[in-house]
Every structure is written in structure tokens, then in C-alpha cells.
PDB file of C-alpha atoms in Angstrom:
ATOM      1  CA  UNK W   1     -18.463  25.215 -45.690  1.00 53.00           C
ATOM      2  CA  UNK W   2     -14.879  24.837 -45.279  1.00 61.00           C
ATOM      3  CA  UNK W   3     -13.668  22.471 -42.223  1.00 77.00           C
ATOM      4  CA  UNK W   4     -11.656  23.695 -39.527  1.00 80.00           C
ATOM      5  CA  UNK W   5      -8.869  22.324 -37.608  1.00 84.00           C
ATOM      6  CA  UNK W   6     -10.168  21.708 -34.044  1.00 86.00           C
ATOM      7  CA  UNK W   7      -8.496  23.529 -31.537  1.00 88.00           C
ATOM      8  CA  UNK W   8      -9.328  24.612 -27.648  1.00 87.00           C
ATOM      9  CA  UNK W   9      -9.346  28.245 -29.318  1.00 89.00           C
ATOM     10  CA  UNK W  10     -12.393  28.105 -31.141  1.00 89.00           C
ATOM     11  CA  UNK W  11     -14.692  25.662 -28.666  1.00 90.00           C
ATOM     12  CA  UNK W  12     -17.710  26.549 -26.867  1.00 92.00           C
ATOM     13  CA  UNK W  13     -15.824  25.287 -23.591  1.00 91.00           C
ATOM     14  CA  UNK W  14     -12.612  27.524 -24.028  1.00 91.00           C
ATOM     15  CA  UNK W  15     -11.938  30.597 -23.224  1.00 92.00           C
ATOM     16  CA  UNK W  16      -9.338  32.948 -24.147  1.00 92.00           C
ATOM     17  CA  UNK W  17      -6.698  34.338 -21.472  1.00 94.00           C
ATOM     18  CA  UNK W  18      -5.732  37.796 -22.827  1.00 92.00           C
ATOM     19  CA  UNK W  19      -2.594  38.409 -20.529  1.00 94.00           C
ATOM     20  CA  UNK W  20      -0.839  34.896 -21.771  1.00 93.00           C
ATOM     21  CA  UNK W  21      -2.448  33.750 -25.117  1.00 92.00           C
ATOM     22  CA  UNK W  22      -3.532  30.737 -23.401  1.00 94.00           C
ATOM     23  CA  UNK W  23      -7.015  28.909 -23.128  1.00 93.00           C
ATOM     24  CA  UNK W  24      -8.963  28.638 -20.032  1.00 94.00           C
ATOM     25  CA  UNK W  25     -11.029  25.325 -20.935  1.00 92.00           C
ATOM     26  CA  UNK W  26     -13.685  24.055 -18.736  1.00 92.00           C
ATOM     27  CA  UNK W  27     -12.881  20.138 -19.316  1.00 92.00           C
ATOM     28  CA  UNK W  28      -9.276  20.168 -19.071  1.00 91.00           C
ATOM     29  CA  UNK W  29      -7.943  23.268 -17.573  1.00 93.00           C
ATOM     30  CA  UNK W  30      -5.109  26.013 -18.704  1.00 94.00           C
ATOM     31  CA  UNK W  31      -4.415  24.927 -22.301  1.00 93.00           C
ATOM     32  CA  UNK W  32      -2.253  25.993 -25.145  1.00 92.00           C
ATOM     33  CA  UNK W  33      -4.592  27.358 -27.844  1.00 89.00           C
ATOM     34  CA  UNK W  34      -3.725  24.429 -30.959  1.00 89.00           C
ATOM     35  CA  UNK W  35      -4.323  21.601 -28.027  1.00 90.00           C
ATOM     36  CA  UNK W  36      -7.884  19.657 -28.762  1.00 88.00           C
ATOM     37  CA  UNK W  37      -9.569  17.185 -26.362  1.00 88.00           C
ATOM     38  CA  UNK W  38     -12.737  14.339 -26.731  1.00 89.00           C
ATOM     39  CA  UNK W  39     -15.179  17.298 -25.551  1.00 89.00           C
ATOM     40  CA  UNK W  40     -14.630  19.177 -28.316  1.00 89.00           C
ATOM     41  CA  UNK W  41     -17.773  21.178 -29.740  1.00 89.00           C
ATOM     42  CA  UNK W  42     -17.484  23.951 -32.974  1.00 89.00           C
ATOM     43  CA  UNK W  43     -18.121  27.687 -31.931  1.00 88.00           C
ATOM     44  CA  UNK W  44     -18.813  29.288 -35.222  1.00 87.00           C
ATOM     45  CA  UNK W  45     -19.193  32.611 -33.861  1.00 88.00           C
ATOM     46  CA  UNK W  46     -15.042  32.547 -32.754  1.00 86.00           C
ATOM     47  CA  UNK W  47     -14.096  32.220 -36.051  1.00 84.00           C
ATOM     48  CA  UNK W  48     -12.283  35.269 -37.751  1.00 82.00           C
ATOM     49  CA  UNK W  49     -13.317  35.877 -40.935  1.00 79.00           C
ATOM     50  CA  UNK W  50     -10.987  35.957 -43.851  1.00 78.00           C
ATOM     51  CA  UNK W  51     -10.491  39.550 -45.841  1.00 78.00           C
ATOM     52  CA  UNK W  52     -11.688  39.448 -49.163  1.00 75.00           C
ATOM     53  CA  UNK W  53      -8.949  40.338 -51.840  1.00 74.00           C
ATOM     54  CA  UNK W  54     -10.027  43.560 -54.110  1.00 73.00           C
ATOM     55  CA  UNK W  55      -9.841  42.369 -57.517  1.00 70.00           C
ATOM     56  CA  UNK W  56      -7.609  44.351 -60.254  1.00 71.00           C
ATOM     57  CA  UNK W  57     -10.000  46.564 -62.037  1.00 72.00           C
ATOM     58  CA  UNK W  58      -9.419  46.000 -65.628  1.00 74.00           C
ATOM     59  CA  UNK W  59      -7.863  48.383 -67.881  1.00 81.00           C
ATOM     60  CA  UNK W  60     -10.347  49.235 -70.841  1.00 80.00           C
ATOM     61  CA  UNK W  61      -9.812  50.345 -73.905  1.00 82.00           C
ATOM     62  CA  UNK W  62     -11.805  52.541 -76.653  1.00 84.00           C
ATOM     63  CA  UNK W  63     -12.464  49.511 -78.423  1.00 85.00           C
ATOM     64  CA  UNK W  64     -14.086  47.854 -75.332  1.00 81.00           C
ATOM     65  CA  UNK W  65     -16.897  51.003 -76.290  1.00 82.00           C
ATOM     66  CA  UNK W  66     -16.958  50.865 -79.535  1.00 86.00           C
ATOM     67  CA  UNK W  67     -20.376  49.400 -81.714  1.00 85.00           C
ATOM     68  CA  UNK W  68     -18.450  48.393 -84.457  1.00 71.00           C
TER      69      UNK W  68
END
């Protein structure tokens, strides 16, 4: 599992204020999103997941087909 930076963004005691991009935490108040306090816990579930990359299909040739 990778690790995570902490931030008040993705705690279970933050939430996000739409209207300013801010983070309405329950311990400390209006905070910017990056800050991070003691009470920190992990909420997996606000994590975004990355987009997987589409490979590069591989050209093939006859030969690739061939029994020979």
C-alpha cells in the first residue's frame, strides 16, 4: 500500500468546503487543505484513485504467426 502524505483533506475529521477549497475540521477549525494536526486519522475512502495508463498495443508481425 503506498503511504500518503497526511493532510486535513483526506481525515475522517475534515470536511471539504466546496465554495472556498477549504477544510472544515472538527479539532481545529477552518483549515487550508495541506495543513495536518496531532488528531489526525486516515480516511481511505477520500482518496482519488489514480487512472491507469493504456499500454501501447504492440505492433505484430507475420513472423510473430508463423510455426516455423
Amino acid at each position: 500500500m503506498q503511504e500518503y502524505e497526511p493532510k486535513c483533506i483526506l481525515c475522517n475529521n475534515g470536511r471539504e468546503i466546496r465554495l472556498t477549497g477549504h477544510v472544515l475540521c472538527s479539532v481545529e477549525g477552518i483549515v487550508t487543505p495541506s495543513f495536518c494536526c496531532k488528531k489526525f486519522e486516515m480516511n481511505y475512502l477520500k482518496l482519488k484513485p489514480k487512472r491507469l495508463t493504456r499500454k501501447k498495443k504492440k505492433q505484430f508481425s507475420p513472423e510473430d504467426f508463423s510455426l516455423d
